[in-house]
Tab-separated table of C-alpha atoms in Angstrom:
chain	number	residue	atom	x	y	z
Y	1	UNK	CA	-23.781	15.476	23.382
Y	2	UNK	CA	-24.194	14.633	19.831
Y	3	UNK	CA	-24.520	11.098	18.203
Y	4	UNK	CA	-21.836	9.382	16.176
Y	5	UNK	CA	-22.126	7.118	13.045
Y	6	UNK	CA	-19.333	4.951	12.250
Y	7	UNK	CA	-18.390	3.368	8.558
Y	8	UNK	CA	-15.314	1.422	8.092
Y	9	UNK	CA	-14.096	-0.139	4.998
Y	10	UNK	CA	-10.264	-0.941	4.186
Y	11	UNK	CA	-9.162	-2.355	0.628
Y	12	UNK	CA	-7.248	-5.044	-1.028
Y	13	UNK	CA	-5.489	-3.902	-4.046
Y	14	UNK	CA	-4.767	-6.806	-6.136
Y	15	UNK	CA	-1.992	-7.949	-8.624
Y	16	UNK	CA	1.660	-9.074	-8.260
Y	17	UNK	CA	3.100	-6.198	-10.218
Y	18	UNK	CA	2.017	-3.879	-7.323
Y	19	UNK	CA	4.468	-5.493	-5.170
Y	20	UNK	CA	7.235	-7.312	-7.555
Y	21	UNK	CA	7.810	-3.519	-7.884
Y	22	UNK	CA	6.724	-2.810	-11.519
Y	23	UNK	CA	3.921	-0.586	-10.801
Y	24	UNK	CA	3.835	1.838	-8.095
Y	25	UNK	CA	0.229	1.900	-6.402
Y	26	UNK	CA	-1.929	4.964	-7.040
Y	27	UNK	CA	-4.766	4.313	-5.879
Y	28	UNK	CA	-5.067	3.612	-2.103
Y	29	UNK	CA	-3.971	6.861	-1.438
Y	30	UNK	CA	-6.666	7.556	-3.481
Y	31	UNK	CA	-8.954	6.188	-1.670
Y	32	UNK	CA	-7.653	6.912	1.254
Y	33	UNK	CA	-8.504	10.699	0.467
Y	34	UNK	CA	-12.109	10.520	-1.147
Y	35	UNK	CA	-13.352	8.087	1.811
Y	36	UNK	CA	-11.882	10.699	4.412
Y	37	UNK	CA	-13.688	13.445	3.178
Y	38	UNK	CA	-16.425	11.321	2.252
Y	39	UNK	CA	-17.303	10.714	6.298
Y	40	UNK	CA	-15.472	6.473	6.023
Y	41	UNK	CA	-12.853	5.727	8.404
Y	42	UNK	CA	-9.987	3.379	6.193
Y	43	UNK	CA	-9.278	0.502	8.576
Y	44	UNK	CA	-7.031	-1.394	6.510
Y	45	UNK	CA	-5.340	-2.298	3.470
Y	46	UNK	CA	-3.736	-5.373	2.493
Y	47	UNK	CA	-2.305	-6.207	-1.043
Y	48	UNK	CA	-2.274	-9.125	-2.601
Y	49	UNK	CA	-0.275	-11.332	-5.264
Y	50	UNK	CA	-2.683	-12.553	-8.326
Y	51	UNK	CA	-3.483	-15.934	-6.531
Y	52	UNK	CA	-6.905	-17.240	-6.072
Y	53	UNK	CA	-6.061	-18.192	-2.410
Y	54	UNK	CA	-4.229	-15.419	-0.897
Y	55	UNK	CA	-7.499	-13.391	-3.142
Y	56	UNK	CA	-9.952	-15.177	-1.347
Y	57	UNK	CA	-8.167	-15.469	2.245
Y	58	UNK	CA	-7.618	-11.432	2.711
Y	59	UNK	CA	-10.723	-10.983	1.443
Y	60	UNK	CA	-13.062	-13.446	3.435
Y	61	UNK	CA	-10.957	-11.842	7.283
Y	62	UNK	CA	-11.916	-8.578	5.906
Y	63	UNK	CA	-15.586	-8.515	4.777
Y	64	UNK	CA	-16.383	-9.422	7.775
Y	65	UNK	CA	-14.480	-6.950	9.745
Y	66	UNK	CA	-15.722	-3.598	7.745
Y	67	UNK	CA	-18.854	-1.742	6.842
Y	68	UNK	CA	-17.326	-2.104	2.881
Y	69	UNK	CA	-14.042	-3.659	0.674
Y	70	UNK	CA	-12.693	-1.934	-2.211
Y	71	UNK	CA	-11.144	-3.899	-4.629
Y	72	UNK	CA	-8.452	-2.700	-7.336
Y	73	UNK	CA	-7.139	-5.329	-10.333
Y	74	UNK	CA	-7.799	-8.179	-11.343
Y	75	UNK	CA	-10.468	-8.059	-13.876
Y	76	UNK	CA	-9.959	-7.188	-17.356
Y	77	UNK	CA	-9.254	-9.653	-20.694
Y	78	UNK	CA	-6.552	-11.740	-20.211
Y	79	UNK	CA	-5.976	-14.628	-18.275
Y	80	UNK	CA	-3.503	-13.455	-15.211
Y	81	UNK	CA	-7.561	-11.362	-14.291
Y	82	UNK	CA	-8.354	-13.637	-11.823
Y	83	UNK	CA	-10.533	-11.572	-9.212
Y	84	UNK	CA	-14.478	-12.807	-10.769
Y	85	UNK	CA	-13.552	-15.980	-10.250
Y	86	UNK	CA	-11.463	-15.530	-6.625
Y	87	UNK	CA	-14.718	-12.825	-5.377
Y	88	UNK	CA	-16.622	-16.011	-6.616
Y	89	UNK	CA	-14.857	-18.623	-4.408
Y	90	UNK	CA	-15.576	-15.998	-1.505
Y	91	UNK	CA	-18.642	-15.884	-1.657
Y	92	UNK	CA	-19.325	-19.288	-2.608
Y	93	UNK	CA	-21.159	-18.687	-5.429
Y	94	UNK	CA	-20.323	-19.460	-9.550
Y	95	UNK	CA	-19.005	-16.787	-11.608
Y	96	UNK	CA	-20.947	-16.766	-14.662
Y	97	UNK	CA	-20.850	-14.767	-18.285
Y	98	UNK	CA	-23.372	-11.667	-16.707
Y	99	UNK	CA	-26.151	-11.171	-19.293
Y	100	UNK	CA	-26.945	-7.304	-18.856
Y	101	UNK	CA	-22.760	-7.016	-19.291
Y	102	UNK	CA	-22.423	-9.103	-22.338
Y	103	UNK	CA	-25.635	-7.102	-24.146
Y	104	UNK	CA	-23.291	-3.887	-22.852
Y	105	UNK	CA	-19.782	-4.714	-24.199
Y	106	UNK	CA	-20.848	-6.924	-27.167
Y	107	UNK	CA	-23.166	-3.541	-27.746
Y	108	UNK	CA	-19.950	-1.833	-27.991
Y	109	UNK	CA	-17.267	-3.801	-29.804
Y	110	UNK	CA	-20.508	-3.923	-32.422
Y	111	UNK	CA	-20.586	-0.683	-32.415
Y	112	UNK	CA	-16.640	-0.077	-33.072
Y	113	UNK	CA	-16.915	-2.939	-35.289
Y	114	UNK	CA	-14.249	-4.994	-33.755
Y	115	UNK	CA	-14.768	-9.117	-32.827
Y	116	UNK	CA	-16.351	-9.886	-29.368
Y	117	UNK	CA	-13.421	-12.542	-28.801
Y	118	UNK	CA	-13.443	-15.099	-25.894
Y	119	UNK	CA	-11.390	-12.657	-23.993
Y	120	UNK	CA	-12.896	-9.998	-23.670
Y	121	UNK	CA	-16.370	-12.293	-23.031
Y	122	UNK	CA	-14.332	-12.949	-19.931
Y	123	UNK	CA	-14.888	-8.495	-19.080
Y	124	UNK	CA	-18.756	-9.902	-18.959
Y	125	UNK	CA	-17.873	-12.416	-16.042
Y	126	UNK	CA	-19.024	-11.949	-12.284
Y	127	UNK	CA	-20.304	-13.651	-9.174
Y	128	UNK	CA	-23.964	-14.743	-10.268
Y	129	UNK	CA	-26.487	-12.184	-8.796
Y	130	UNK	CA	-23.109	-9.382	-8.370
Y	131	UNK	CA	-24.560	-5.407	-9.905
Y	132	UNK	CA	-23.072	-3.289	-11.449
Y	133	UNK	CA	-20.521	-0.564	-11.623
Y	134	UNK	CA	-20.050	1.811	-14.153
Y	135	UNK	CA	-17.327	2.212	-15.688
Y	136	UNK	CA	-17.670	5.440	-18.220
Y	137	UNK	CA	-14.081	5.098	-19.719
Y	138	UNK	CA	-14.095	1.959	-20.594
Y	139	UNK	CA	-17.729	0.593	-20.599
Y	140	UNK	CA	-16.774	-3.187	-18.198
Y	141	UNK	CA	-18.435	-2.867	-15.974
Y	142	UNK	CA	-16.961	-3.414	-12.423
Y	143	UNK	CA	-19.215	-5.663	-9.641
Y	144	UNK	CA	-20.674	-5.550	-6.049
Y	145	UNK	CA	-21.494	-7.940	-3.719
Y	146	UNK	CA	-22.365	-8.032	-0.071
Y	147	UNK	CA	-19.944	-5.306	0.640
Y	148	UNK	CA	-17.830	-5.869	-1.591
Y	149	UNK	CA	-16.634	-3.718	-4.357
Y	150	UNK	CA	-14.398	-4.036	-7.290
Y	151	UNK	CA	-13.086	-1.687	-9.358
Y	152	UNK	CA	-10.434	-2.085	-11.985
Y	153	UNK	CA	-6.520	-1.251	-11.072
Y	154	UNK	CA	-5.914	1.011	-13.966
Y	155	UNK	CA	-6.445	4.726	-11.692
Y	156	UNK	CA	-8.024	6.364	-14.335
Y	157	UNK	CA	-11.041	3.811	-13.796
Y	158	UNK	CA	-10.836	3.172	-10.308
Y	159	UNK	CA	-11.337	6.541	-9.619
Y	160	UNK	CA	-14.335	6.476	-12.901
Y	161	UNK	CA	-16.094	3.748	-10.578
Y	162	UNK	CA	-15.697	4.561	-7.583
Y	163	UNK	CA	-16.976	8.725	-8.627
Y	164	UNK	CA	-20.236	6.323	-9.061
Y	165	UNK	CA	-19.792	4.323	-5.989
Y	166	UNK	CA	-19.431	7.340	-3.262
Y	167	UNK	CA	-23.011	8.464	-3.564
Y	168	UNK	CA	-24.399	5.466	-2.830
Y	169	UNK	CA	-22.809	4.486	0.554
Y	170	UNK	CA	-23.754	4.671	4.046
Y	171	UNK	CA	-21.182	7.340	5.404
Y	172	UNK	CA	-20.896	8.526	9.328
Y	173	UNK	CA	-19.355	10.803	10.894
Y	174	UNK	CA	-16.218	12.891	9.333
Y	175	UNK	CA	-13.449	12.169	11.080
Y	176	UNK	CA	-12.283	16.811	10.647
Y	177	UNK	CA	-8.050	17.890	11.207
Y	178	UNK	CA	-6.349	20.143	11.379
Y	179	UNK	CA	-2.641	20.324	10.933
Y	180	UNK	CA	-0.098	22.423	12.395
Y	181	UNK	CA	3.271	22.910	11.054
Y	182	UNK	CA	6.509	22.141	13.054
Y	183	UNK	CA	9.756	23.781	12.389
Y	184	UNK	CA	11.522	21.179	15.648
Y	185	UNK	CA	11.765	17.758	15.324
Y	186	UNK	CA	9.775	15.201	17.697
Y	187	UNK	CA	12.195	15.006	19.692
Y	188	UNK	CA	11.209	18.508	21.200
Y	189	UNK	CA	7.830	17.971	21.021
Y	190	UNK	CA	6.780	14.246	22.376
Y	191	UNK	CA	6.787	15.215	26.250
Y	192	UNK	CA	4.461	18.495	25.852
Y	193	UNK	CA	2.240	16.890	22.616
Y	194	UNK	CA	1.376	13.966	24.947
Y	195	UNK	CA	0.083	16.489	27.609
Y	196	UNK	CA	-1.278	18.128	25.295
Y	197	UNK	CA	-3.348	14.201	23.665
Y	198	UNK	CA	-3.745	13.270	27.617
Y	199	UNK	CA	-5.591	16.408	28.715
Y	200	UNK	CA	-8.023	16.147	25.181
Y	201	UNK	CA	-8.529	12.098	25.141
Y	202	UNK	CA	-11.957	12.658	22.831
Y	203	UNK	CA	-9.150	14.137	20.000
Y	204	UNK	CA	-5.958	11.666	18.071
Y	205	UNK	CA	-3.452	13.546	17.858
Y	206	UNK	CA	-0.012	12.672	15.302
Y	207	UNK	CA	2.796	13.912	14.774
Y	208	UNK	CA	4.749	12.709	10.721
Y	209	UNK	CA	8.207	13.413	11.556
Y	210	UNK	CA	9.952	15.522	8.092
Y	211	UNK	CA	13.138	15.310	7.084
Y	212	UNK	CA	15.309	17.282	4.642
Y	213	UNK	CA	17.745	16.185	3.720
Y	214	UNK	CA	19.295	18.146	6.898
Y	215	UNK	CA	17.470	18.486	9.313
Y	216	UNK	CA	14.297	16.949	10.761
Y	217	UNK	CA	11.100	19.256	11.259
Y	218	UNK	CA	6.737	18.484	12.056
Y	219	UNK	CA	3.200	18.428	10.937
Y	220	UNK	CA	0.674	18.023	14.182
Y	221	UNK	CA	-2.642	16.576	13.053
Y	222	UNK	CA	-5.454	17.084	15.183
Y	223	UNK	CA	-8.587	14.799	14.193
Y	224	UNK	CA	-11.732	14.620	16.087
Y	225	UNK	CA	-15.292	13.703	14.990
Y	226	UNK	CA	-16.220	17.721	15.946
Y	227	UNK	CA	-15.454	21.009	16.355
Y	228	UNK	CA	-15.992	21.726	19.741
Y	229	UNK	CA	-13.607	19.031	20.510
Y	230	UNK	CA	-11.422	19.482	18.138
Y	231	UNK	CA	-10.809	23.625	17.952
Y	232	UNK	CA	-9.462	23.454	22.563
Y	233	UNK	CA	-7.038	20.533	21.804
Y	234	UNK	CA	-5.958	22.309	18.681
Y	235	UNK	CA	-4.856	25.639	20.021
Y	236	UNK	CA	-3.634	23.668	22.753
Y	237	UNK	CA	-1.127	22.742	19.836
Y	238	UNK	CA	-0.059	26.415	18.519
Y	239	UNK	CA	0.130	27.447	22.037
Y	240	UNK	CA	3.185	24.503	22.487
Y	241	UNK	CA	4.526	25.291	18.686
Y	242	UNK	CA	4.599	29.400	19.856
Y	243	UNK	CA	6.221	28.439	23.610
Y	244	UNK	CA	9.202	25.557	22.212
Y	245	UNK	CA	9.161	28.740	19.313
Y	246	UNK	CA	9.916	31.279	21.896
Y	247	UNK	CA	12.510	29.023	24.443
Y	248	UNK	CA	14.709	28.380	21.726
Y	249	UNK	CA	14.429	32.208	20.739
Y	250	UNK	CA	15.763	33.032	24.126
Y	251	UNK	CA	18.189	30.138	24.177
Y	252	UNK	CA	20.081	32.132	21.751
Y	253	UNK	CA	20.446	35.496	22.902
Y	254	UNK	CA	21.746	33.956	26.835
Y	255	UNK	CA	23.714	32.265	24.560
Y	256	UNK	CA	25.391	34.820	22.455
Y	257	UNK	CA	25.020	37.418	25.732
W	1	UNK	CA	17.170	-28.231	-14.300
W	2	UNK	CA	18.765	-26.399	-11.806
W	3	UNK	CA	17.809	-25.825	-7.768
W	4	UNK	CA	15.740	-23.030	-6.619
W	5	UNK	CA	15.730	-21.529	-3.593
W	6	UNK	CA	12.845	-19.100	-2.964
W	7	UNK	CA	12.479	-16.783	0.190
W	8	UNK	CA	9.079	-14.903	0.834
W	9	UNK	CA	8.718	-11.892	2.596
W	10	UNK	CA	5.840	-9.498	3.950
W	11	UNK	CA	5.394	-5.363	4.570
W	12	UNK	CA	3.484	-4.090	7.529
W	13	UNK	CA	2.934	0.407	7.117
W	14	UNK	CA	1.889	1.551	10.218
W	15	UNK	CA	0.085	4.746	10.742
W	16	UNK	CA	-2.813	6.465	10.947
W	17	UNK	CA	-1.538	8.888	7.893
W	18	UNK	CA	-1.438	6.711	4.914
W	19	UNK	CA	-4.470	5.368	6.107
W	20	UNK	CA	-6.307	8.734	5.817
W	21	UNK	CA	-4.128	9.730	3.115
W	22	UNK	CA	-2.978	12.786	4.366
W	23	UNK	CA	0.520	10.751	3.473
W	24	UNK	CA	1.564	9.003	0.630
W	25	UNK	CA	2.983	6.451	1.472
W	26	UNK	CA	6.448	5.641	-0.434
W	27	UNK	CA	8.254	2.826	1.376
W	28	UNK	CA	6.287	-0.218	0.170
W	29	UNK	CA	7.385	0.079	-3.588
W	30	UNK	CA	10.685	1.009	-2.832
W	31	UNK	CA	10.984	-2.016	-0.728
W	32	UNK	CA	9.772	-3.957	-3.374
W	33	UNK	CA	12.398	-2.432	-5.993
W	34	UNK	CA	14.547	-3.822	-3.458
W	35	UNK	CA	13.337	-7.311	-2.815
W	36	UNK	CA	12.583	-8.401	-6.635
W	37	UNK	CA	16.746	-6.790	-6.797
W	38	UNK	CA	18.331	-9.093	-3.988
W	39	UNK	CA	15.765	-12.109	-4.953
W	40	UNK	CA	13.126	-12.011	-2.220
W	41	UNK	CA	9.690	-13.024	-3.343
W	42	UNK	CA	7.467	-9.602	-1.111
W	43	UNK	CA	4.310	-11.273	-0.802
W	44	UNK	CA	2.098	-9.541	0.910
W	45	UNK	CA	1.780	-6.503	1.878
W	46	UNK	CA	-0.813	-4.729	4.919
W	47	UNK	CA	-1.518	-1.038	6.353
W	48	UNK	CA	-2.903	-0.871	9.240
W	49	UNK	CA	-3.182	2.031	12.260
W	50	UNK	CA	-1.130	2.769	15.393
W	51	UNK	CA	-3.385	0.614	17.041
W	52	UNK	CA	-1.508	-2.115	19.236
W	53	UNK	CA	-4.033	-4.195	18.524
W	54	UNK	CA	-3.879	-4.482	15.266
W	55	UNK	CA	-0.414	-4.086	14.635
W	56	UNK	CA	0.037	-7.019	16.434
W	57	UNK	CA	-2.074	-9.622	14.606
W	58	UNK	CA	-0.950	-8.640	11.930
W	59	UNK	CA	2.226	-9.042	12.519
W	60	UNK	CA	1.839	-12.243	13.936
W	61	UNK	CA	0.253	-13.886	10.757
W	62	UNK	CA	2.447	-12.026	9.488
W	63	UNK	CA	5.426	-13.554	10.338
W	64	UNK	CA	4.601	-16.920	10.706
W	65	UNK	CA	3.769	-17.016	7.500
W	66	UNK	CA	7.214	-15.142	5.646
W	67	UNK	CA	11.040	-15.917	5.724
W	68	UNK	CA	11.157	-11.860	6.652
W	69	UNK	CA	8.581	-9.672	7.268
W	70	UNK	CA	9.941	-5.709	7.572
W	71	UNK	CA	7.496	-2.221	9.207
W	72	UNK	CA	7.167	1.004	8.752
W	73	UNK	CA	6.497	3.745	10.859
W	74	UNK	CA	5.827	3.984	14.520
W	75	UNK	CA	9.128	4.187	16.800
W	76	UNK	CA	9.623	7.853	16.958
W	77	UNK	CA	9.933	9.780	20.250
W	78	UNK	CA	5.616	10.818	20.417
W	79	UNK	CA	3.111	9.721	22.225
W	80	UNK	CA	1.651	8.129	18.843
W	81	UNK	CA	4.651	5.395	18.154
W	82	UNK	CA	3.625	2.394	19.762
W	83	UNK	CA	5.560	-0.037	17.031
W	84	UNK	CA	8.210	-0.511	19.564
W	85	UNK	CA	5.105	-2.096	22.675
W	86	UNK	CA	3.411	-3.378	19.868
W	87	UNK	CA	6.249	-5.764	18.332
W	88	UNK	CA	8.044	-6.773	21.980
W	89	UNK	CA	3.688	-7.743	22.534
W	90	UNK	CA	3.724	-10.027	19.454
W	91	UNK	CA	6.902	-11.340	20.514
W	92	UNK	CA	5.738	-11.690	24.434
W	93	UNK	CA	8.616	-10.114	25.626
W	94	UNK	CA	9.307	-6.433	27.641
W	95	UNK	CA	9.566	-3.344	25.894
W	96	UNK	CA	12.828	-1.928	27.357
W	97	UNK	CA	15.383	0.906	27.342
W	98	UNK	CA	17.450	-0.817	25.190
W	99	UNK	CA	21.194	0.026	27.268
W	100	UNK	CA	23.281	0.153	23.730
W	101	UNK	CA	21.245	2.340	22.195
W	102	UNK	CA	20.338	4.760	24.989
W	103	UNK	CA	24.374	5.192	25.509
W	104	UNK	CA	24.200	5.894	21.107
W	105	UNK	CA	21.191	8.754	21.670
W	106	UNK	CA	22.674	9.960	24.823
W	107	UNK	CA	25.431	10.894	23.101
W	108	UNK	CA	24.311	12.065	20.348
W	109	UNK	CA	22.238	14.056	21.814
W	110	UNK	CA	25.466	15.606	24.557
W	111	UNK	CA	27.322	16.144	21.735
W	112	UNK	CA	24.905	18.506	20.274
W	113	UNK	CA	24.706	20.594	23.743
W	114	UNK	CA	20.811	19.571	23.848
W	115	UNK	CA	18.766	17.894	26.828
W	116	UNK	CA	18.075	13.516	26.812
W	117	UNK	CA	14.386	14.257	27.702
W	118	UNK	CA	12.056	11.214	28.018
W	119	UNK	CA	10.902	11.619	24.909
W	120	UNK	CA	13.755	11.413	23.397
W	121	UNK	CA	14.360	7.847	25.404
W	122	UNK	CA	11.675	7.000	23.692
W	123	UNK	CA	13.776	6.297	20.701
W	124	UNK	CA	15.962	3.736	22.695
W	125	UNK	CA	12.884	1.542	23.320
W	126	UNK	CA	13.251	-1.633	21.994
W	127	UNK	CA	12.032	-5.784	22.835
W	128	UNK	CA	14.119	-7.390	24.985
W	129	UNK	CA	16.818	-8.739	23.554
W	130	UNK	CA	16.265	-7.157	19.954
W	131	UNK	CA	19.448	-6.408	17.979
W	132	UNK	CA	19.873	-2.624	16.333
W	133	UNK	CA	18.779	-1.351	12.642
W	134	UNK	CA	22.205	1.164	11.588
W	135	UNK	CA	20.111	4.852	11.209
W	136	UNK	CA	22.950	7.312	9.811
W	137	UNK	CA	20.801	9.487	8.533
W	138	UNK	CA	19.793	10.077	12.805
W	139	UNK	CA	21.156	8.319	14.742
W	140	UNK	CA	18.495	6.462	16.530
W	141	UNK	CA	18.024	2.729	15.629
W	142	UNK	CA	15.902	0.789	14.073
W	143	UNK	CA	15.842	-3.061	15.221
W	144	UNK	CA	15.398	-6.368	14.529
W	145	UNK	CA	14.325	-9.822	16.149
W	146	UNK	CA	13.117	-12.861	15.362
W	147	UNK	CA	11.932	-12.397	11.160
W	148	UNK	CA	11.568	-9.248	11.739
W	149	UNK	CA	13.112	-5.579	10.927
W	150	UNK	CA	11.448	-2.627	12.505
W	151	UNK	CA	12.537	0.484	10.337
W	152	UNK	CA	11.336	3.695	10.234
W	153	UNK	CA	8.880	5.591	8.467
W	154	UNK	CA	10.835	8.724	6.686
W	155	UNK	CA	11.636	7.853	3.328
W	156	UNK	CA	15.044	9.137	3.352
W	157	UNK	CA	15.372	6.510	6.870
W	158	UNK	CA	13.331	3.513	5.335
W	159	UNK	CA	15.718	3.420	2.696
W	160	UNK	CA	18.630	3.506	4.676
W	161	UNK	CA	18.162	1.184	7.065
W	162	UNK	CA	16.743	-0.772	4.527
W	163	UNK	CA	20.234	-1.165	2.706
W	164	UNK	CA	21.577	-2.099	5.955
W	165	UNK	CA	19.716	-5.312	6.670
W	166	UNK	CA	19.489	-6.386	2.991
W	167	UNK	CA	23.239	-7.824	3.168
W	168	UNK	CA	22.396	-9.784	6.278
W	169	UNK	CA	19.045	-11.487	4.403
W	170	UNK	CA	19.712	-15.047	2.858
W	171	UNK	CA	17.864	-14.618	-0.599
W	172	UNK	CA	16.849	-16.600	-3.652
W	173	UNK	CA	17.033	-17.688	-6.618
W	174	UNK	CA	16.260	-14.505	-8.417
W	175	UNK	CA	13.124	-13.779	-10.347
W	176	UNK	CA	14.009	-12.582	-13.946
W	177	UNK	CA	11.700	-10.192	-16.348
W	178	UNK	CA	11.722	-9.134	-19.646
W	179	UNK	CA	9.183	-5.936	-20.334
W	180	UNK	CA	7.098	-6.266	-24.193
W	181	UNK	CA	5.515	-3.268	-24.738
W	182	UNK	CA	2.378	-3.856	-26.180
W	183	UNK	CA	0.533	-0.619	-28.592
W	184	UNK	CA	-2.932	-3.340	-28.513
W	185	UNK	CA	-5.365	-3.694	-25.342
W	186	UNK	CA	-5.782	-6.403	-23.655
W	187	UNK	CA	-8.878	-7.924	-25.722
W	188	UNK	CA	-6.543	-7.651	-28.273
W	189	UNK	CA	-3.838	-10.010	-26.741
W	190	UNK	CA	-6.010	-11.523	-24.450
W	191	UNK	CA	-6.748	-15.376	-26.582
W	192	UNK	CA	-3.313	-15.334	-27.839
W	193	UNK	CA	-1.467	-14.694	-24.446
W	194	UNK	CA	-3.412	-16.984	-22.462
W	195	UNK	CA	-2.295	-20.032	-25.134
W	196	UNK	CA	1.477	-18.770	-24.687
W	197	UNK	CA	1.509	-18.516	-21.080
W	198	UNK	CA	-0.536	-22.468	-20.896
W	199	UNK	CA	2.714	-23.469	-23.278
W	200	UNK	CA	5.417	-22.269	-20.399
W	201	UNK	CA	3.358	-22.925	-17.453
W	202	UNK	CA	7.185	-22.851	-15.522
W	203	UNK	CA	6.967	-18.589	-16.307
W	204	UNK	CA	4.168	-16.035	-15.565
W	205	UNK	CA	3.529	-13.745	-17.744
W	206	UNK	CA	1.644	-10.653	-16.039
W	207	UNK	CA	-0.226	-8.218	-18.940
W	208	UNK	CA	-0.413	-4.400	-17.224
W	209	UNK	CA	-2.648	-1.897	-19.610
W	210	UNK	CA	-2.135	1.430	-19.370
W	211	UNK	CA	-4.755	4.291	-19.883
W	212	UNK	CA	-3.643	7.627	-21.967
W	213	UNK	CA	-6.772	9.528	-21.839
W	214	UNK	CA	-8.025	8.220	-25.003
W	215	UNK	CA	-6.801	4.569	-25.415
W	216	UNK	CA	-5.156	1.550	-23.915
W	217	UNK	CA	-1.707	-0.259	-24.063
W	218	UNK	CA	-0.401	-2.748	-22.409
W	219	UNK	CA	3.291	-4.217	-20.817
W	220	UNK	CA	3.755	-7.493	-21.255
W	221	UNK	CA	5.900	-8.725	-18.733
W	222	UNK	CA	7.483	-12.394	-19.307
W	223	UNK	CA	8.591	-13.304	-15.389
W	224	UNK	CA	11.483	-16.929	-14.535
W	225	UNK	CA	14.437	-18.206	-12.243
W	226	UNK	CA	16.682	-18.762	-15.188
W	227	UNK	CA	16.958	-17.559	-18.346
W	228	UNK	CA	16.450	-20.599	-20.752
W	229	UNK	CA	12.929	-20.327	-18.775
W	230	UNK	CA	12.118	-16.790	-19.878
W	231	UNK	CA	14.181	-16.620	-22.799
W	232	UNK	CA	11.323	-19.621	-25.047
W	233	UNK	CA	8.427	-17.304	-23.622
W	234	UNK	CA	8.930	-14.094	-23.720
W	235	UNK	CA	10.363	-14.438	-27.497
W	236	UNK	CA	6.922	-15.887	-28.247
W	237	UNK	CA	4.876	-12.858	-26.404
W	238	UNK	CA	6.938	-10.364	-28.553
W	239	UNK	CA	6.145	-12.711	-31.772
W	240	UNK	CA	2.713	-12.614	-31.101
W	241	UNK	CA	2.469	-8.752	-30.872
W	242	UNK	CA	4.281	-8.772	-34.114
W	243	UNK	CA	2.149	-10.981	-35.655
W	244	UNK	CA	-1.350	-8.600	-34.404
W	245	UNK	CA	0.646	-6.261	-35.772
W	246	UNK	CA	0.582	-7.565	-39.380
W	247	UNK	CA	-2.948	-8.197	-39.068
W	248	UNK	CA	-4.344	-4.811	-37.868
W	249	UNK	CA	-2.478	-3.237	-41.296
W	250	UNK	CA	-3.456	-5.926	-43.664
W	251	UNK	CA	-7.529	-5.056	-41.637
W	252	UNK	CA	-6.370	-1.343	-42.766
W	253	UNK	CA	-5.362	-1.833	-46.101
W	254	UNK	CA	-7.536	-3.993	-47.642
W	255	UNK	CA	-11.157	-1.960	-45.627
W	256	UNK	CA	-8.924	1.447	-47.680
W	257	UNK	CA	-8.878	-1.261	-50.708
């Protein structure tokens, strides 16, 4: 029996455009992939509009419950970018122009011969006491306060910021998984799969139906935090699929005879 | 001044596979598109795991707050399909094999010469008193109870069920939108765009940055529930973009001179 460490996370995706359908989110799936690889369990995702009350309420609900919270969106220079104000309100601290961020952005615009406008200065605003998240794509930093990591909504910038954050996090025992393709629908496997789940209670066995326009097939996924637990359950699922295949062949042969 | 009706909605996407990254959700964006076209405002989305407590809590929070709630996932025949139980628990009613659904599924399997197994009978389970949502793809119905619509996670089935549900819903005054492409980053437009938003308080103006690997551009979207409100604001945004273009050309010309 080895000790297992569980580290949890939630995501809060912020933006009217995600709820109107105008933008199809790409950050949730990316975060899910990276966290799973890192040994952090993504437990919940919420998408809310660019409304301070909605952001504050969701953030406070999530940050008290999970180890880490990742947000996307609303940290640009326009009037609808209100994430810095909302996060400050959630933590009960002032939202200020961060001096280091002002220097970083001021220098960048000076080098490019561009004016450091009031709008651009908005990108230096963050909750008092927040740390920076580096932005190698377009300089304007994300920020972190408490257990919350506030990142951009543009996928290339979100991904770059996440790359900067991940090495700084505590991680848990990785959830291992084995996927077993199954050419049959869930109705064929439901009963025996349930028996396998009962016999291997330390694993989590999921079955994910796919429809190709004509028929259903299934991907069966066995998950556990150690190979010793995972392997016997995956073997049992594999054997179950082979048994159903053999039974179907026998059935067809006898029907043809 | 015309009367405006606001109808709101939330989505609850259910499934471990969405949180592990194994499946990239396609239903949220589809629902968002269809609701926007129908005059229903999608206000919040949550994604939770296949855990009864998490589903019950999220569903009860959402159903008391919005006109309609749409769920995806967890209504198949395998042991990890627990949505019917969780929705029943949220409403405090028993989860039973629905007689009409049993007949529907029993007839379908009889016609195909397939056994109506215990696993397949799970697909007839729903909260006592629930109505059916027709499933033209694979027969097993979704269900509706109170203001909640429980649909499949497989996108083709989710979409077919949503097509059946939409004509039965109350709809509000449609949110109209006009998108104005802008070749400049948000830093260039932040200050004048904020002025336009202030001058047109009945509109909601959003700006959505895009990054092509080299530079940022922006899509500016003006939203309102009537053309009379929308048009002047959209015209002002269009004029702003033209003004910035002219200023950039003048700047480059003078720099070259």
